[in-house]
CSV table of C-alpha atoms and ligand atoms in Angstrom, one decimal:
chain,number,residue,atom,x,y,z
A,1,MET,CA,-0.3,0.3,-0.2
A,2,ALA,CA,1.1,3.4,-0.7
A,3,THR,CA,0.1,7.4,-1.0
A,4,ALA,CA,1.2,10.0,-3.3
A,5,LYS,CA,0.1,13.4,-3.2
A,6,ALA,CA,0.0,15.7,-6.6
A,7,HIS,CA,-0.2,19.2,-7.0
A,8,THR,CA,-2.3,20.4,-10.6
A,9,ASN,CA,-0.6,22.3,-13.2
A,10,ILE,CA,-1.4,25.3,-15.2
A,11,ALA,CA,0.4,25.6,-19.1
A,12,LEU,CA,1.8,29.0,-19.8
A,13,VAL,CA,2.6,27.5,-23.2
A,14,LYS,CA,-0.1,24.6,-23.7
A,15,TYR,CA,0.0,21.0,-24.9
A,16,TRP,CA,-3.0,20.9,-27.5
A,17,GLY,CA,-2.6,17.9,-29.7
A,18,LYS,CA,-1.2,14.0,-29.8
A,19,ARG,CA,0.7,12.5,-32.6
A,20,ASP,CA,0.8,8.7,-30.6
A,21,GLN,CA,-2.8,8.4,-28.4
A,22,ASP,CA,-1.7,4.9,-27.3
A,23,LEU,CA,1.6,6.7,-26.0
A,24,ILE,CA,0.2,10.0,-25.5
A,25,LEU,CA,3.2,11.7,-27.2
A,26,PRO,CA,2.7,15.2,-27.7
A,27,HIS,CA,3.2,16.9,-31.0
A,28,THR,CA,5.3,20.2,-29.0
A,29,ASP,CA,6.7,20.7,-25.6
A,30,SER,CA,4.8,22.9,-23.1
A,31,LEU,CA,5.8,24.3,-20.1
A,32,SER,CA,4.1,25.3,-17.0
A,33,LEU,CA,3.5,26.1,-13.4
A,34,THR,CA,2.6,23.5,-10.3
A,35,LEU,CA,0.0,25.1,-8.0
A,36,ASP,CA,0.1,24.8,-4.3
A,37,GLU,CA,-3.8,24.9,-4.1
A,38,PHE,CA,-5.0,22.0,-6.8
A,39,TYR,CA,-4.0,18.7,-5.3
A,40,THR,CA,-4.8,15.2,-5.6
A,41,THR,CA,-4.3,12.5,-2.8
A,42,THR,CA,-4.2,8.9,-3.7
A,43,THR,CA,-3.8,5.2,-2.4
A,44,VAL,CA,-3.5,2.4,-3.9
A,45,GLU,CA,-3.8,-0.9,-2.2
A,46,PHE,CA,-2.7,-4.3,-4.2
A,47,ASP,CA,-5.7,-7.3,-3.0
A,48,ASP,CA,-6.2,-10.5,-3.7
A,49,GLN,CA,-9.8,-10.8,-2.7
A,50,ILE,CA,-11.3,-8.8,-5.5
A,51,ASP,CA,-11.3,-9.7,-9.2
A,52,ALA,CA,-11.1,-5.8,-10.5
A,53,ASP,CA,-9.7,-2.8,-9.9
A,54,ALA,CA,-12.0,-0.9,-7.5
A,55,VAL,CA,-11.3,3.0,-7.8
A,56,SER,CA,-13.5,5.9,-5.7
A,57,ILE,CA,-13.1,9.4,-5.7
A,58,ASN,CA,-14.1,11.6,-3.1
A,59,GLY,CA,-16.1,8.5,-1.7
A,60,GLU,CA,-17.5,7.9,-5.1
A,61,PRO,CA,-16.8,5.0,-6.6
A,62,LEU,CA,-15.8,5.4,-10.4
A,63,SER,CA,-17.6,4.3,-13.3
A,64,GLY,CA,-17.7,4.3,-17.1
A,65,LYS,CA,-14.9,5.8,-19.5
A,66,ALA,CA,-13.2,7.5,-16.0
A,67,TYR,CA,-12.7,4.1,-14.5
A,68,ASP,CA,-11.7,2.8,-18.3
A,69,LYS,CA,-8.8,4.9,-17.9
A,70,VAL,CA,-7.5,4.3,-14.2
A,71,ALA,CA,-7.8,-0.1,-15.3
A,72,LYS,CA,-5.9,0.5,-18.3
A,73,PHE,CA,-3.1,2.8,-16.3
A,74,MET,CA,-3.6,0.0,-13.8
A,75,ASP,CA,-3.1,-3.0,-16.4
A,76,LEU,CA,-0.3,-1.0,-17.3
A,77,VAL,CA,1.4,-0.9,-13.7
A,78,ARG,CA,0.8,-4.8,-13.1
A,79,GLU,CA,2.2,-5.2,-16.7
A,80,MET,CA,5.6,-3.3,-15.3
A,81,SER,CA,5.8,-4.2,-11.9
A,82,GLY,CA,4.9,-8.2,-12.2
A,83,LYS,CA,2.3,-7.7,-10.0
A,84,THR,CA,-1.3,-9.4,-10.4
A,85,GLU,CA,-3.6,-8.6,-8.1
A,86,PHE,CA,-6.1,-5.8,-8.6
A,87,ALA,CA,-5.9,-3.1,-6.3
A,88,ARG,CA,-7.8,-0.9,-4.2
A,89,VAL,CA,-7.6,3.2,-5.5
A,90,THR,CA,-8.9,5.7,-3.2
A,91,SER,CA,-8.8,9.7,-4.4
A,92,GLU,CA,-9.6,12.8,-2.8
A,93,ASN,CA,-9.3,15.4,-5.3
A,94,TYR,CA,-8.8,19.0,-4.2
A,95,VAL,CA,-9.4,20.2,-7.9
A,96,PRO,CA,-13.5,21.2,-9.0
A,97,THR,CA,-12.9,17.7,-11.1
A,98,ALA,CA,-12.9,18.1,-15.4
A,99,ALA,CA,-13.3,22.4,-15.0
A,100,GLY,CA,-10.4,23.3,-16.3
A,101,LEU,CA,-8.1,23.2,-13.4
A,102,ALA,CA,-6.4,19.8,-15.1
A,103,SER,CA,-7.9,17.5,-12.6
A,104,SER,CA,-6.4,14.8,-14.8
A,105,ALA,CA,-2.9,16.1,-14.6
A,106,SER,CA,-2.6,16.2,-10.5
A,107,ALA,CA,-4.9,12.9,-10.3
A,108,PHE,CA,-2.8,10.8,-12.6
A,109,ALA,CA,0.7,11.6,-11.2
A,110,ALA,CA,-0.6,11.0,-8.2
A,111,LEU,CA,-2.0,7.7,-9.4
A,112,ALA,CA,1.7,6.7,-11.5
A,113,GLY,CA,3.4,7.5,-7.5
A,114,ALA,CA,1.0,5.8,-5.3
A,115,ALA,CA,0.6,2.5,-7.7
A,116,SER,CA,4.6,2.5,-8.9
A,117,LYS,CA,5.5,2.2,-5.1
A,118,ALA,CA,2.8,0.1,-3.8
A,119,ALA,CA,3.7,-2.6,-6.6
A,120,GLY,CA,7.1,-2.5,-5.4
A,121,MET,CA,8.9,-0.4,-7.8
A,122,GLU,CA,11.0,2.5,-6.8
A,123,LEU,CA,10.9,4.6,-9.8
A,124,SER,CA,12.9,7.6,-10.4
A,125,ARG,CA,11.2,11.2,-11.2
A,126,ARG,CA,12.1,11.1,-15.0
A,127,ASP,CA,10.0,7.6,-14.7
A,128,LEU,CA,7.5,8.4,-13.0
A,129,SER,CA,7.1,11.6,-15.3
A,130,ARG,CA,6.4,9.1,-18.3
A,131,LEU,CA,4.3,6.6,-16.5
A,132,ALA,CA,2.2,9.3,-15.3
A,133,ARG,CA,2.1,10.5,-18.9
A,134,ARG,CA,0.5,7.3,-19.7
A,135,GLY,CA,-2.4,8.5,-18.0
A,136,SER,CA,-2.7,11.8,-19.0
A,137,GLY,CA,-0.6,14.3,-21.1
A,138,SER,CA,-0.2,17.1,-18.4
A,139,ALA,CA,0.5,14.5,-15.6
A,140,THR,CA,3.4,14.4,-17.2
A,141,ARG,CA,4.4,17.7,-15.3
A,142,SER,CA,2.8,17.5,-12.1
A,143,ILE,CA,5.4,15.0,-11.0
A,144,PHE,CA,7.7,18.5,-10.2
A,145,GLY,CA,6.7,21.6,-8.5
A,146,GLY,CA,7.5,25.1,-9.7
A,147,LEU,CA,8.1,25.7,-13.6
A,148,VAL,CA,8.4,22.8,-15.5
A,149,GLU,CA,9.1,21.8,-18.7
A,150,TRP,CA,7.8,18.8,-20.6
A,151,GLN,CA,10.0,17.9,-23.8
A,152,ARG,CA,8.1,15.8,-26.2
A,153,GLY,CA,10.4,13.6,-27.6
A,154,VAL,CA,10.4,11.0,-30.2
A,155,ASP,CA,9.1,8.2,-28.4
A,156,ASP,CA,8.1,6.6,-25.1
A,157,ALA,CA,11.6,6.4,-23.2
A,158,THR,CA,12.5,10.5,-24.0
A,159,SER,CA,9.1,12.1,-23.4
A,160,PHE,CA,9.4,13.1,-19.7
A,161,ALA,CA,9.1,16.7,-17.8
A,162,GLU,CA,12.1,18.5,-15.9
A,163,PRO,CA,12.2,21.4,-13.5
A,164,ILE,CA,13.2,24.3,-14.9
A,165,GLU,CA,13.0,26.1,-11.1
A,166,GLU,CA,11.0,23.5,-8.4
A,167,GLU,CA,11.6,26.4,-5.6
A,168,VAL,CA,10.1,29.7,-7.9
A,169,ASP,CA,11.9,32.2,-6.1
A,170,PHE,CA,10.3,35.1,-7.9
A,171,GLY,CA,6.6,36.9,-7.7
A,172,ILE,CA,4.8,34.7,-9.9
A,173,GLU,CA,1.3,33.9,-8.7
A,174,MET,CA,-1.8,32.5,-10.3
A,175,LEU,CA,-5.5,32.9,-9.2
A,176,ALA,CA,-8.3,31.5,-10.4
A,177,ILE,CA,-11.7,32.5,-11.7
A,178,LEU,CA,-13.9,29.5,-10.9
A,179,VAL,CA,-16.7,30.5,-13.4
A,180,ASP,CA,-18.0,27.3,-13.7
A,181,THR,CA,-17.1,23.7,-12.0
A,182,LYS,CA,-19.5,21.6,-13.9
A,183,GLU,CA,-18.4,18.5,-15.9
A,184,LYS,CA,-17.1,20.1,-19.1
A,185,LYS,CA,-18.7,19.2,-22.6
A,186,VAL,CA,-16.0,18.6,-24.7
A,187,SER,CA,-13.2,16.7,-22.9
A,188,SER,CA,-9.4,17.7,-23.6
A,189,ARG,CA,-8.9,14.7,-25.3
A,190,PHE,CA,-11.3,14.5,-27.9
A,191,GLY,CA,-11.4,18.3,-28.3
A,192,MET,CA,-7.1,18.4,-29.1
A,193,GLN,CA,-7.4,15.6,-31.5
A,194,GLN,CA,-10.0,17.4,-33.6
A,195,SER,CA,-8.1,19.8,-33.8
A,196,VAL,CA,-5.4,18.4,-35.0
A,197,GLU,CA,-7.3,16.8,-37.8
A,198,THR,CA,-9.8,19.2,-38.7
A,199,SER,CA,-7.9,22.7,-37.7
A,200,PRO,CA,-6.4,24.6,-41.0
A,201,TYR,CA,-4.5,26.1,-38.6
A,202,TYR,CA,-3.3,23.2,-36.5
A,203,LYS,CA,0.1,23.5,-39.1
A,204,LEU,CA,1.1,26.5,-37.2
A,205,TRP,CA,1.2,25.1,-34.1
A,206,PRO,CA,4.1,23.4,-33.9
A,207,GLU,CA,6.1,26.9,-34.7
A,208,ILE,CA,3.7,28.9,-32.0
A,209,VAL,CA,5.3,26.7,-29.2
A,210,ALA,CA,8.4,26.0,-30.6
A,211,ASP,CA,9.1,30.4,-30.5
A,212,ASP,CA,7.1,30.2,-27.4
A,213,MET,CA,9.1,27.6,-25.4
A,214,VAL,CA,12.1,29.7,-26.7
A,215,ALA,CA,10.0,33.6,-25.3
A,216,MET,CA,9.3,31.9,-21.8
A,217,LYS,CA,12.2,30.0,-21.2
A,218,ARG,CA,14.0,33.7,-21.5
A,219,ALA,CA,11.1,35.6,-19.5
A,220,ILE,CA,11.4,32.9,-16.6
A,221,GLU,CA,15.7,33.5,-16.4
A,222,ASP,CA,14.9,37.1,-16.5
A,223,ARG,CA,12.2,36.6,-13.7
A,224,ASP,CA,10.5,39.1,-15.8
A,225,VAL,CA,6.2,38.0,-14.8
A,226,ASP,CA,5.3,40.5,-17.1
A,227,ALA,CA,6.5,38.8,-20.2
A,228,MET,CA,5.9,35.2,-19.1
A,229,GLY,CA,1.9,36.8,-19.1
A,230,GLN,CA,2.2,38.3,-22.4
A,231,ILE,CA,3.3,35.0,-23.8
A,232,ALA,CA,1.2,32.9,-22.1
A,233,GLU,CA,-2.2,34.9,-23.0
A,234,SER,CA,-0.9,34.9,-26.4
A,235,ASN,CA,0.0,31.5,-26.3
A,236,ALA,CA,-3.4,30.1,-24.8
A,237,LEU,CA,-5.7,32.3,-27.3
A,238,ARG,CA,-3.6,30.6,-30.1
A,239,MET,CA,-4.5,27.4,-28.6
A,240,HIS,CA,-8.2,28.3,-28.6
A,241,ALA,CA,-8.0,29.4,-31.8
A,242,LEU,CA,-7.4,25.6,-33.0
A,243,THR,CA,-10.9,24.7,-31.6
A,244,LEU,CA,-12.4,27.5,-32.8
A,245,SER,CA,-10.7,26.8,-36.2
A,246,ALA,CA,-11.5,22.8,-36.2
A,247,GLN,CA,-14.5,21.1,-38.2
A,248,PRO,CA,-17.4,21.6,-36.6
A,249,GLY,CA,-15.8,24.2,-34.1
A,250,PHE,CA,-16.7,24.3,-30.7
A,251,THR,CA,-15.3,26.6,-28.1
A,252,TYR,CA,-14.5,26.1,-24.1
A,253,PHE,CA,-15.4,29.7,-23.4
A,254,ASP,CA,-18.9,30.9,-22.1
A,255,ALA,CA,-19.8,34.7,-21.6
A,256,ASP,CA,-18.3,34.3,-17.9
A,257,THR,CA,-14.6,33.6,-19.6
A,258,LEU,CA,-15.0,36.3,-21.7
A,259,ALA,CA,-16.5,38.8,-19.0
A,260,ALA,CA,-13.1,37.6,-17.4
A,261,MET,CA,-11.1,38.4,-20.1
A,262,ASP,CA,-12.5,41.6,-20.7
A,263,GLU,CA,-11.9,42.2,-16.7
A,264,VAL,CA,-8.2,41.5,-16.7
A,265,LYS,CA,-7.8,43.3,-20.2
A,266,ALA,CA,-9.7,46.7,-18.2
A,267,LEU,CA,-6.9,46.0,-15.3
A,268,ARG,CA,-3.8,46.0,-17.7
A,269,GLU,CA,-5.6,49.4,-19.2
A,270,ASN,CA,-5.2,50.7,-15.5
A,271,GLY,CA,-1.6,50.0,-15.6
A,272,VAL,CA,-1.7,47.0,-13.3
A,273,SER,CA,-0.3,44.3,-14.7
A,274,CYS,CA,-1.8,40.9,-15.4
A,275,TYR,CA,-2.8,38.3,-18.1
A,276,PHE,CA,-5.0,35.5,-18.9
A,277,THR,CA,-5.1,31.9,-19.8
A,278,MET,CA,-7.9,29.5,-20.4
A,279,ASP,CA,-7.5,26.1,-20.6
A,280,ALA,CA,-10.1,23.3,-21.9
A,281,GLY,CA,-13.3,24.3,-19.3
A,282,PRO,CA,-14.5,28.1,-19.0
A,283,ASN,CA,-12.8,29.1,-16.4
A,284,VAL,CA,-9.7,31.8,-16.5
A,285,LYS,CA,-6.6,32.0,-14.9
A,286,VAL,CA,-4.6,34.7,-14.1
A,287,ILE,CA,-0.7,35.4,-13.8
A,288,TYR,CA,0.7,38.1,-12.1
A,289,ASP,CA,3.5,39.5,-9.5
A,290,LYS,CA,2.1,38.5,-6.1
A,291,LYS,CA,3.4,42.4,-5.8
A,292,ASP,CA,-0.3,43.4,-7.4
A,293,ARG,CA,-2.2,40.7,-6.0
A,294,GLN,CA,-4.3,42.9,-3.6
A,295,VAL,CA,-5.5,45.9,-6.5
A,296,ILE,CA,-5.9,42.1,-8.8
A,297,TYR,CA,-8.1,40.0,-6.2
A,298,ASP,CA,-10.3,43.1,-5.4
A,299,ALA,CA,-11.7,43.9,-9.1
A,300,LEU,CA,-12.0,40.2,-9.8
A,301,ALA,CA,-14.0,39.5,-6.0
A,302,GLN,CA,-15.9,42.6,-6.6
A,303,LYS,CA,-17.3,41.3,-10.0
A,304,PHE,CA,-17.0,37.2,-9.4
A,305,GLY,CA,-17.8,37.4,-6.0
A,306,ALA,CA,-14.7,36.3,-3.3
A,307,ASP,CA,-16.0,32.8,-3.1
A,308,ARG,CA,-14.8,32.2,-7.0
A,309,ILE,CA,-11.5,33.6,-6.0
A,310,VAL,CA,-8.9,30.8,-5.6
A,311,VAL,CA,-5.2,32.7,-5.2
A,312,SER,CA,-2.2,30.0,-5.7
A,313,LYS,CA,1.4,30.5,-5.2
A,314,PRO,CA,3.6,27.9,-7.5
A,315,GLY,CA,3.5,24.4,-6.0
A,316,PRO,CA,5.7,21.7,-4.8
A,317,GLY,CA,6.2,18.4,-6.8
A,318,ILE,CA,4.6,15.1,-5.5
A,319,GLU,CA,5.2,13.4,-2.4
A,320,ILE,CA,4.9,9.9,-1.7
A,321,TRP,CA,5.1,7.9,1.3
A,322,ASP,CA,4.2,4.0,2.5
B,401,2P0,C1,-2.2,21.8,-20.8
B,401,2P0,N1,-4.4,21.6,-21.9
B,401,2P0,O1,-0.7,21.8,-21.4
B,401,2P0,C2,-3.3,21.6,-22.0
B,401,2P0,C3,-3.7,22.9,-22.4
B,401,2P0,C4,-5.6,21.5,-21.4
B,401,2P0,C5,-5.0,23.1,-22.3
B,401,2P0,O2,-3.5,19.2,-21.1
B,401,2P0,O3,-5.8,13.7,-23.3
B,401,2P0,O4,-6.0,16.3,-19.5
B,401,2P0,O5,-5.2,13.2,-21.1
B,401,2P0,O6,-3.6,13.7,-22.9
B,401,2P0,O7,-3.5,16.2,-20.5
B,401,2P0,C6,-5.3,18.5,-21.0
B,401,2P0,O8,-5.6,17.7,-21.7
B,401,2P0,O9,-5.3,15.1,-22.3
B,401,2P0,C7,-4.4,19.4,-21.0
B,401,2P0,P1,-4.9,14.4,-22.3
B,401,2P0,P2,-4.6,16.3,-20.7
B,401,2P0,O10,-2.4,21.7,-19.9
C-alpha cells in the first residue's frame, strides 16, 4: 500500500495535440506552473481478494470511461511490475473535477506515484513522469514543482518533464476565477484530436509553440513576470483558435469567460500588469506578480464574488509515502 500527493499544473505554453494516442506523445513541448492550492491525494492497495480494480474519488465509486482509464493505467503498472493482483484505488481530489483546472494532471501524477510504489517499483522522478504521461498528458508535468518543461521527445523513453525552477524564487502567482465548475462538454482528449485532424491552422501550432518556448524560458531567466504573462496569454488564445477553427468548430469559453478576459484587460488598461490563460474549460486563470495581488483580487472579487476566486502560489512536486 502507498499514498501519493500531487499538485495540478497550469500550462503557460500549452500542450494541444498528440502524435501517438496510445503512448500519449505530444506534437510539441509545453511549459507549466505547478500550483499549491489544487491537488490530489491517492492511495493504492493491492488486494488478492478482489477480481477487478475498485476505484473511488471523493468517496464515490468511479464508473464508465473515467474508470476504464484508471483500470487501463493499472494494467500498465501490473505489466511493468509483474504484480498480478487488482487494487483498491482511493482518491481525494482538491480540484474542481473536469472544469479545466486540470484535475487529470494531479490525478494521474498521484496515481503513478502511489501505484508504482505499492507495486514495489522505485521509479526515478523522470520515470514517474513518463509513467504519469501514459494516464494523461498534463500529468507528465505534475511530478515536479514550480516551473516545469515537458519535452515532447521522440518516443516513450524520451518524452518526460523536467523542472526548470522547482523553487520559484520570484513573484509569479496565479489566481483562478471559477466561472463554472460543472463537467466540461468536450473532453480535452477529443477536443485536441479534433483540432489536430480538422483545423487548417494546426500546422502552424508547432512553430508557435517552438517560438513561445524559447521566449518563455528567456522571460523566466529574466524573472520577467510581465513577459511571461504576455507570452502565456497569446499562447492560450492561439490554442483556443484551434478549437474555433476545427470542423465542426467549438469553444471552451462561455459568457463569463469573456467577461473575465475583459476584466483582466481593463485592469491592464489601468496600469496593473496581469494576463489571462484558459484551458479545456470555461475558467480563467490570471497570471501576475504577487506585489499586485491585492488590487487584482479586489477587482475580480467585486465582479465575480470572492467565493469564486482562488489565489495560488507555485506548488511543490509529488510526495509519495507508505
Ligand atoms: C495543457 N491541456 O497543456 C493543455 C492546455 C488543456 C489545455 O493538457 O488526453 O487531460 O489526457 O493527454 O492532459 C488537458 O489535457 O489530455 C491539457 P490527455 P489532458 O495543460
